[in-house]
Short mmCIF file of C-alpha atoms and ligand atoms in Angstrom, two decimals:
data_model
loop_
_atom_site.label_atom_id
_atom_site.label_comp_id
_atom_site.label_asym_id
_atom_site.label_seq_id
_atom_site.Cartn_x
_atom_site.Cartn_y
_atom_site.Cartn_z
CA MET A 1 -13.16 36.27 106.69
CA PHE A 2 -13.46 33.05 104.74
CA CYS A 3 -10.57 30.55 105.11
CA LEU A 4 -10.17 27.92 102.44
CA GLY A 5 -7.70 25.10 102.98
CA ILE A 6 -6.78 21.60 101.97
CA ALA A 7 -6.38 19.07 104.75
CA ARG A 8 -5.61 15.39 104.47
CA HIS A 9 -9.29 14.54 104.29
CA GLY A 10 -10.03 17.08 101.53
CA LEU A 11 -11.06 20.64 100.97
CA TYR A 12 -12.51 22.64 103.86
CA GLY A 13 -13.81 26.14 104.40
CA ILE A 14 -14.53 28.04 107.62
CA TYR A 15 -16.22 31.42 107.93
CA LEU A 16 -15.04 33.65 110.82
CA GLU A 17 -16.46 37.04 111.77
CA PRO A 18 -13.66 39.64 111.46
CA ILE A 19 -11.84 39.75 114.84
CA ASP A 20 -9.49 42.59 114.10
CA ASN A 21 -9.11 44.98 111.20
CA GLU A 22 -6.21 43.17 109.67
CA VAL A 23 -3.97 40.36 110.83
CA THR A 24 -0.60 40.72 109.14
CA SER A 25 1.79 38.56 111.20
CA LEU A 26 1.98 36.11 114.08
CA LYS A 27 1.96 37.54 117.59
CA SER A 28 5.40 37.82 119.15
CA PRO A 29 6.52 35.02 121.46
CA ASN A 30 7.55 35.73 125.05
CA THR A 31 9.64 38.87 124.75
CA ILE A 32 12.03 38.20 127.65
CA PHE A 33 13.25 34.92 126.22
CA SER A 34 12.94 35.66 122.51
CA SER A 35 15.04 38.82 122.92
CA GLN A 36 17.91 36.84 124.47
CA PRO A 37 20.84 36.12 122.20
CA THR A 38 21.92 32.50 121.74
CA THR A 39 24.15 31.77 124.75
CA ILE A 40 27.77 32.79 124.35
CA PHE A 41 28.79 29.19 125.14
CA THR A 42 26.87 27.87 122.13
CA VAL A 43 28.09 30.68 119.89
CA MET A 44 31.76 30.15 120.72
CA SER A 45 31.56 26.34 120.59
CA ALA A 46 30.02 26.56 117.11
CA LEU A 47 32.78 28.93 116.00
CA ALA A 48 35.42 26.62 117.48
CA THR A 49 33.98 23.69 115.52
CA GLU A 50 33.80 25.75 112.34
CA HIS A 51 37.47 26.72 112.60
CA GLN A 52 38.65 23.45 114.18
CA ALA A 53 39.97 25.48 117.09
CA ILE A 54 40.91 24.10 120.50
CA ASN A 55 37.81 24.87 122.51
CA LEU A 56 38.79 26.57 125.76
CA GLY A 57 35.42 28.33 125.70
CA GLN A 58 32.43 26.33 126.94
CA GLY A 59 33.15 24.61 130.25
CA PHE A 60 33.39 20.85 129.88
CA PRO A 61 36.18 18.37 130.54
CA ASP A 62 37.65 16.71 127.47
CA GLY A 63 37.59 13.22 128.97
CA GLU A 64 34.54 10.94 129.15
CA GLY A 65 34.22 10.96 132.95
CA PRO A 66 34.93 8.18 135.49
CA GLU A 67 34.64 4.75 133.90
CA ASP A 68 33.14 3.15 137.02
CA LEU A 69 30.22 5.58 137.00
CA ARG A 70 29.62 5.06 133.30
CA ALA A 71 29.66 1.29 133.82
CA ALA A 72 27.26 1.70 136.75
CA ALA A 73 24.89 3.76 134.59
CA ALA A 74 24.97 1.03 131.92
CA ARG A 75 24.25 -1.63 134.54
CA TYR A 76 21.36 0.35 136.04
CA THR A 77 19.94 0.91 132.57
CA LEU A 78 19.77 -2.83 131.99
CA GLN A 79 18.54 -3.62 135.50
CA GLY A 80 15.98 -0.80 135.65
CA PRO A 81 13.91 0.88 136.77
CA ASN A 82 13.52 2.82 133.58
CA GLN A 83 10.03 4.24 134.09
CA TYR A 84 9.27 7.50 135.90
CA PRO A 85 11.13 7.64 139.19
CA PRO A 86 9.57 9.51 142.16
CA MET A 87 9.18 13.25 141.50
CA GLY A 88 11.61 14.21 144.28
CA GLY A 89 14.28 11.83 143.02
CA MET A 90 15.41 8.25 143.61
CA PRO A 91 15.64 7.60 147.38
CA ALA A 92 19.18 6.21 146.90
CA LEU A 93 20.39 9.49 145.42
CA ARG A 94 18.55 11.67 147.92
CA GLN A 95 20.06 9.65 150.76
CA ALA A 96 23.54 9.83 149.23
CA TRP A 97 23.16 13.61 148.81
CA ALA A 98 22.05 14.01 152.45
CA GLU A 99 25.12 11.96 153.51
CA HIS A 100 27.29 14.19 151.32
CA GLU A 101 25.94 17.28 153.07
CA LYS A 102 26.82 15.79 156.47
CA ARG A 103 30.24 14.54 155.39
CA PHE A 104 31.48 17.75 153.78
CA TYR A 105 29.61 20.51 155.65
CA ASP A 106 28.27 18.87 158.82
CA LEU A 107 24.72 19.66 157.72
CA ASP A 108 21.91 17.53 159.10
CA VAL A 109 19.54 17.09 156.19
CA ALA A 110 16.32 15.03 156.17
CA TRP A 111 16.46 13.37 152.76
CA GLN A 112 12.68 12.90 152.43
CA THR A 113 11.79 16.57 152.99
CA GLU A 114 14.96 18.59 152.50
CA THR A 115 16.47 17.22 149.28
CA LEU A 116 15.31 17.31 145.67
CA VAL A 117 16.88 15.82 142.55
CA THR A 118 16.76 18.00 139.43
CA SER A 119 17.88 17.73 135.82
CA GLY A 120 21.11 19.60 136.40
CA GLY A 121 22.00 22.77 138.24
CA THR A 122 20.29 24.76 135.49
CA GLU A 123 16.90 23.27 136.25
CA ALA A 124 17.46 23.68 139.99
CA LEU A 125 18.21 27.39 139.51
CA THR A 126 15.18 27.92 137.28
CA ALA A 127 12.89 26.06 139.68
CA ALA A 128 14.25 28.10 142.60
CA PHE A 129 13.77 31.45 140.88
CA MET A 130 10.32 30.54 139.56
CA GLY A 131 9.29 29.16 142.92
CA LEU A 132 10.29 32.32 144.79
CA ILE A 133 9.77 35.38 142.58
CA ASN A 134 6.48 37.25 142.34
CA PRO A 135 6.04 40.21 139.96
CA GLY A 136 7.73 43.30 141.41
CA ASP A 137 10.08 41.37 143.70
CA GLU A 138 13.72 42.41 143.58
CA ALA A 139 16.60 39.99 143.13
CA VAL A 140 20.19 40.92 143.93
CA LEU A 141 22.70 39.62 141.35
CA ILE A 142 26.46 39.79 141.60
CA GLU A 143 28.20 40.61 138.31
CA PRO A 144 29.74 39.08 136.27
CA VAL A 145 26.70 36.82 136.61
CA TYR A 146 25.97 33.40 135.09
CA ASP A 147 23.77 33.82 132.05
CA SER A 148 20.65 31.88 133.04
CA TYR A 149 19.72 33.81 136.19
CA ARG A 150 18.51 37.15 134.86
CA PRO A 151 16.12 36.01 132.08
CA VAL A 152 14.29 33.60 134.37
CA ILE A 153 13.95 36.17 137.16
CA GLU A 154 12.73 38.82 134.72
CA ALA A 155 10.28 36.45 133.04
CA MET A 156 8.68 35.99 136.46
CA GLY A 157 8.30 39.77 136.71
CA GLY A 158 11.26 40.17 139.04
CA VAL A 159 13.53 43.22 138.99
CA CYS A 160 17.29 42.58 139.06
CA LYS A 161 19.52 44.81 141.21
CA THR A 162 23.14 44.27 140.35
CA VAL A 163 26.35 44.67 142.32
CA ARG A 164 29.62 44.48 140.46
CA LEU A 165 32.76 42.82 141.74
CA HIS A 166 35.91 44.87 141.25
CA PRO A 167 38.83 43.39 139.31
CA PRO A 168 41.62 42.40 139.58
CA LEU A 169 40.75 40.73 142.91
CA TRP A 170 37.02 40.69 142.17
CA SER A 171 36.38 42.30 145.52
CA LEU A 172 32.89 42.91 146.84
CA ASP A 173 32.28 46.42 148.15
CA GLU A 174 30.22 46.35 151.33
CA GLY A 175 28.50 49.68 150.69
CA GLU A 176 27.53 48.66 147.16
CA LEU A 177 26.14 45.36 148.35
CA ARG A 178 24.11 47.03 151.10
CA ALA A 179 22.74 49.55 148.61
CA ALA A 180 21.40 46.75 146.39
CA PHE A 181 19.09 45.50 149.13
CA SER A 182 15.69 47.02 149.86
CA LYS A 183 12.39 46.09 151.45
CA LYS A 184 11.41 44.61 148.11
CA THR A 185 14.38 42.21 147.97
CA LYS A 186 13.10 38.66 147.68
CA LEU A 187 16.38 36.91 147.08
CA ILE A 188 20.08 37.15 146.36
CA ALA A 189 21.75 34.72 143.97
CA VAL A 190 25.22 33.70 145.10
CA ASN A 191 27.48 31.66 142.86
CA SER A 192 30.50 30.42 144.77
CA PRO A 193 32.90 29.12 143.47
CA MET A 194 32.02 31.61 140.79
CA ASN A 195 31.76 31.22 137.04
CA PRO A 196 33.20 32.99 134.99
CA ILE A 197 35.94 34.41 137.26
CA GLY A 198 36.99 31.57 139.56
CA LYS A 199 36.32 33.54 142.73
CA VAL A 200 35.55 31.68 145.94
CA PHE A 201 33.70 33.97 148.36
CA THR A 202 35.47 34.46 151.69
CA ARG A 203 33.99 33.79 155.10
CA GLU A 204 33.76 37.55 155.71
CA GLU A 205 31.94 38.20 152.43
CA LEU A 206 29.52 35.35 153.08
CA ALA A 207 28.90 36.57 156.64
CA LEU A 208 27.96 39.98 155.25
CA ILE A 209 25.62 38.44 152.67
CA ALA A 210 24.02 36.27 155.36
CA ALA A 211 23.54 39.25 157.68
CA LEU A 212 21.83 41.20 154.89
CA CYS A 213 19.57 38.25 154.02
CA VAL A 214 18.46 38.03 157.64
CA ALA A 215 18.07 41.81 158.03
CA TYR A 216 15.95 42.08 154.87
CA ASP A 217 14.19 38.76 155.43
CA CYS A 218 15.06 37.41 152.01
CA TYR A 219 16.16 34.14 150.45
CA ALA A 220 19.51 33.09 149.04
CA VAL A 221 19.74 30.93 145.93
CA CYS A 222 23.21 29.43 146.19
CA ASP A 223 24.68 28.04 143.01
CA GLU A 224 27.44 25.81 144.34
CA VAL A 225 27.89 23.54 141.32
CA TYR A 226 31.67 23.99 141.55
CA GLU A 227 31.78 23.15 145.29
CA HIS A 228 34.43 20.43 144.84
CA LEU A 229 36.56 22.37 142.35
CA VAL A 230 38.42 24.53 144.86
CA PHE A 231 42.19 24.85 145.01
CA SER A 232 44.77 24.66 147.79
CA GLY A 233 44.62 27.17 150.56
CA VAL A 234 41.00 27.98 149.88
CA GLN A 235 37.83 26.61 151.43
CA HIS A 236 34.31 26.53 150.02
CA ILE A 237 31.85 27.49 152.75
CA PRO A 238 28.16 27.04 151.93
CA LEU A 239 26.09 30.12 152.80
CA ILE A 240 23.45 27.83 154.32
CA THR A 241 25.83 27.14 157.24
CA PHE A 242 25.72 30.78 158.44
CA PRO A 243 23.42 31.83 161.31
CA GLY A 244 19.84 32.42 160.22
CA MET A 245 20.41 30.98 156.74
CA GLU A 246 19.16 27.43 157.17
CA GLU A 247 15.50 28.22 156.57
CA ARG A 248 16.10 30.72 153.75
CA THR A 249 18.76 29.10 151.53
CA VAL A 250 18.33 26.99 148.41
CA LYS A 251 21.67 25.19 148.02
CA ILE A 252 22.36 23.73 144.58
CA GLY A 253 24.90 21.12 143.45
CA SER A 254 25.61 19.34 140.14
CA ALA A 255 26.91 15.88 139.35
CA GLY A 256 28.07 17.28 136.02
CA LYS A 257 30.88 19.17 137.75
CA SER A 258 31.62 16.85 140.66
CA PHE A 259 31.99 13.81 138.40
CA SER A 260 33.13 15.40 135.14
CA LEU A 261 29.95 14.25 133.39
CA THR A 262 28.43 17.53 132.23
CA GLY A 263 26.11 15.86 129.72
CA TRP A 264 24.31 13.83 132.37
CA LYS A 265 22.47 16.83 133.80
CA VAL A 266 21.84 15.52 137.28
CA GLY A 267 21.56 18.16 139.99
CA TYR A 268 20.39 18.32 143.58
CA ILE A 269 18.99 20.83 146.03
CA THR A 270 19.17 21.11 149.79
CA ALA A 271 16.64 23.43 151.42
CA ALA A 272 14.39 23.56 154.48
CA ALA A 273 11.18 21.59 153.96
CA GLU A 274 8.80 24.52 153.47
CA LEU A 275 11.11 26.32 151.07
CA LEU A 276 11.91 23.13 149.16
CA ALA A 277 8.18 22.44 148.73
CA ALA A 278 7.81 25.76 146.86
CA VAL A 279 10.69 24.84 144.55
CA ALA A 280 9.35 21.31 144.00
CA LYS A 281 6.02 22.76 142.83
CA VAL A 282 7.92 24.22 139.88
CA HIS A 283 10.13 21.17 139.34
CA GLN A 284 7.02 19.01 138.88
CA PHE A 285 6.09 21.07 135.82
CA LEU A 286 9.57 21.78 134.45
CA THR A 287 10.98 18.29 134.13
CA PHE A 288 9.09 16.31 136.81
CA THR A 289 11.87 13.72 137.00
CA THR A 290 15.43 12.94 135.95
CA PRO A 291 16.61 9.65 134.33
CA PRO A 292 16.65 6.99 137.08
CA ASN A 293 19.70 5.11 135.78
CA LEU A 294 21.81 8.28 135.95
CA GLN A 295 20.47 9.10 139.40
CA LEU A 296 21.56 5.70 140.73
CA ALA A 297 25.02 6.01 139.19
CA VAL A 298 25.42 9.49 140.68
CA ALA A 299 24.39 8.11 144.10
CA ASP A 300 27.38 5.74 143.81
CA GLY A 301 29.54 8.69 142.80
CA LEU A 302 28.60 10.80 145.80
CA ARG A 303 29.78 7.99 148.05
CA LYS A 304 33.29 7.96 146.54
CA ASP A 305 36.06 8.29 149.10
CA ASP A 306 37.78 11.53 150.04
CA ALA A 307 40.74 10.66 147.80
CA TYR A 308 38.48 10.95 144.74
CA TYR A 309 37.38 14.48 145.62
CA GLU A 310 40.92 15.52 146.54
CA GLU A 311 42.33 14.23 143.28
CA LEU A 312 39.59 15.92 141.27
CA ALA A 313 40.60 19.29 142.73
CA SER A 314 44.35 18.72 142.64
CA ASP A 315 44.33 17.54 139.01
CA LEU A 316 42.39 20.61 138.05
CA GLU A 317 44.68 22.84 140.07
CA ALA A 318 47.64 21.51 138.09
CA ARG A 319 45.80 22.41 134.87
CA ARG A 320 45.07 25.88 136.21
CA ASP A 321 48.74 26.38 136.99
CA GLN A 322 49.79 25.08 133.59
CA LEU A 323 47.48 27.42 131.70
CA THR A 324 48.20 30.38 133.98
CA GLY A 325 51.94 29.90 133.46
CA GLY A 326 51.58 29.49 129.70
CA LEU A 327 49.38 32.55 129.23
CA ALA A 328 51.50 34.69 131.55
CA ALA A 329 54.65 33.74 129.61
CA ILE A 330 53.00 34.99 126.43
CA GLY A 331 52.20 38.30 128.10
CA PHE A 332 48.59 37.94 129.23
CA ASP A 333 47.79 39.41 132.61
CA VAL A 334 46.13 36.43 134.34
CA LEU A 335 43.83 37.19 137.25
CA PRO A 336 43.73 35.06 140.42
CA CYS A 337 41.56 31.93 140.29
CA ASP A 338 40.72 29.85 143.38
CA GLY A 339 38.16 27.46 141.94
CA THR A 340 35.93 26.32 139.00
CA TYR A 341 37.06 25.32 135.50
CA PHE A 342 37.92 28.86 134.49
CA LEU A 343 40.52 31.57 134.64
CA THR A 344 40.31 35.15 133.44
CA ALA A 345 42.92 36.97 131.38
CA ASP A 346 43.21 40.66 130.63
CA ILE A 347 43.59 41.16 126.86
CA ALA A 348 44.72 44.80 127.04
CA ALA A 349 48.20 43.89 125.81
CA PHE A 350 46.86 42.18 122.68
CA ALA A 351 43.50 43.69 121.72
CA ARG A 352 43.41 46.06 118.77
CA ALA A 353 42.24 49.64 119.30
CA GLY A 354 38.53 49.57 120.05
CA GLU A 355 38.33 45.79 119.74
CA SER A 356 35.77 44.27 122.11
CA ASP A 357 36.33 41.15 124.17
CA LEU A 358 33.84 39.33 121.93
CA ASP A 359 35.66 40.34 118.75
CA PHE A 360 38.97 39.39 120.31
CA CYS A 361 37.62 35.92 121.19
CA LYS A 362 36.28 35.49 117.66
CA ARG A 363 39.61 36.57 116.20
CA ILE A 364 41.72 34.15 118.23
CA THR A 365 39.26 31.34 117.51
CA ARG A 366 39.48 32.01 113.78
CA ASP A 367 43.11 33.02 113.41
CA ALA A 368 44.97 31.41 116.33
CA GLY A 369 42.83 28.27 116.57
CA VAL A 370 41.96 28.72 120.27
CA ALA A 371 38.47 29.59 121.49
CA ALA A 372 37.72 31.51 124.69
CA ILE A 373 34.67 33.26 126.16
CA PRO A 374 34.33 37.05 126.53
CA LEU A 375 33.22 38.32 129.94
CA SER A 376 30.97 41.18 128.82
CA PRO A 377 27.94 38.89 128.15
CA PHE A 378 27.94 38.19 131.89
CA TYR A 379 26.90 41.82 132.53
CA GLY A 380 23.41 43.30 132.24
CA ASP A 381 24.52 46.63 130.82
CA PRO A 382 26.89 46.05 127.88
CA ASP A 383 27.73 49.77 127.64
CA THR A 384 29.38 49.92 131.04
CA ALA A 385 30.63 46.32 131.19
CA PRO A 386 34.38 45.80 131.07
CA HIS A 387 35.53 44.73 127.60
CA ASN A 388 39.08 43.68 128.42
CA PHE A 389 38.56 40.27 130.05
CA ILE A 390 38.19 36.82 128.55
CA ARG A 391 37.67 33.42 130.15
CA PHE A 392 39.72 30.32 129.38
CA CYS A 393 38.53 26.86 130.42
CA PHE A 394 41.37 24.70 131.77
CA CYS A 395 39.65 21.33 132.47
CA LYS A 396 41.48 19.81 129.50
CA GLU A 397 44.27 17.30 128.95
CA GLU A 398 47.80 18.58 129.55
CA GLY A 399 48.71 18.18 125.87
CA VAL A 400 45.63 20.11 124.75
CA LEU A 401 46.47 23.04 127.01
CA ALA A 402 50.10 22.95 125.87
CA GLU A 403 49.04 23.06 122.22
CA ALA A 404 46.62 25.93 122.93
CA VAL A 405 49.41 27.94 124.55
CA GLU A 406 51.74 27.18 121.62
CA ARG A 407 49.13 28.39 119.15
CA LEU A 408 48.49 31.60 121.07
CA LYS A 409 52.22 32.19 121.41
CA ALA A 410 52.84 31.75 117.70
CA TYR A 411 49.86 33.94 116.84
CA THR A 412 50.65 36.81 119.19
CA LYS A 413 54.32 36.84 118.10
CA GLY A 414 53.50 36.75 114.42
N1 PMP B 1 25.66 27.32 137.36
C1 PMP B 1 26.87 27.65 136.89
C2 PMP B 1 27.59 28.78 137.50
C3 PMP B 1 27.43 26.94 135.84
O1 PMP B 1 28.62 27.27 135.36
C4 PMP B 1 26.72 25.88 135.29
C5 PMP B 1 27.38 25.21 134.15
N2 PMP B 1 27.10 24.32 133.55
C6 PMP B 1 25.45 25.55 135.81
C7 PMP B 1 24.96 26.31 136.84
C8 PMP B 1 24.61 24.46 135.27
O2 PMP B 1 24.90 23.21 135.74
P1 PMP B 1 24.31 21.90 135.04
O3 PMP B 1 25.16 21.60 133.88
O4 PMP B 1 24.32 20.88 136.12
O5 PMP B 1 22.90 22.25 134.62
N1 LIG B 2 28.34 26.39 132.37
C1 LIG B 2 29.07 26.16 131.19
C2 LIG B 2 30.11 27.27 131.00
O1 LIG B 2 30.11 28.21 131.74
C3 LIG B 2 28.25 26.10 129.95
C4 LIG B 2 26.91 25.49 130.06
C5 LIG B 2 26.11 25.87 128.86
O2 LIG B 2 26.60 25.79 127.75
N2 LIG B 2 24.94 26.35 129.09
O3 LIG B 2 30.90 27.17 130.12
#
């Protein structure tokens, strides 16, 4: 084969012996990732923008976040440091996170060896899965499952074993959970409080999960980014606090959720030293570090008094109640929600014959001017996934939620 080309410095020609009979197209990129659809959050946010709909889809607060933390970030940006911080995170943030773990969960955490700062919960999850999974390992996932877990586990050669929660209470069946574990189980991913359904796992459920982790000698990757968004009467209990779990749990938090600053992408991990070292080996090649100015501001945030955390949850609880009441009055069947930014509604009363949850969400975005997220993309097998549930995000101003309810009311009546 003779290749002739023009480069900046002139004409060139290279002769190559034929490598293959015929090269007709580029080789395919990584098939696990390239076969993924664009995330449902991006799809619905784009549609909401296109139709100028109220976006109750993707989960982000509509405010700018606490002014004191934004001012602190500005100050730290001017003061510095602004060059690479230490790979494990700024000592101030790691210390503040260790204090947080003691204050809220009575966990004794050595900040130098048992904490790691990441670029958001997403990076922490990816680093944990990549750091733990070898080809052929099994990972237990609880459906509906957050979208980033499965592709990363599968790209590492892991095999996902799923257990489905049963609506309307999103109950976990003990027999089904037991059946998902085997000698090959390397880890279970537990998201509590749980996106998309707002479930907070009970002490009994967590005790069962912990017992299975110990019995099968496997790890738990605990996505607790909504740890402070839990409503009255309910308690968030980290799985790491259960007997036998300390050395096998990767516990993940996110400043995005705890301080209503989702764009900052600052996350943190607590794990036993040996386990954390395996996760840090991935972190050093994924992002290596996280902006130091934001880390220092988040360290200030973590030290906020109890009143801050209480108000964060109670404000959100009021929004949950407002949206639940509004949707129920229209005729939606709203499922229970104990935490997170999200509640689930059954669309059976309003969906057209054969209409999927995705099509329903697109229709109300376009025609009612309110965007929501379908639940079926949170399931691995679309054919057997439920298609009658959608997720509304309620971390919005009172007036925004009121207007969204008005629009849905007018649309469903019309
Ligand atoms: N896990 C869950 C369940 C989430 O909903 C999110 C949402 N953003 C994340 C992880 C990622 O957190 P972060 O924005 O800190 O990367
Ligand atoms: N976690 C957010 C949600 O569930 C979205 C984050 C993202 O867009 N990847 O809405």
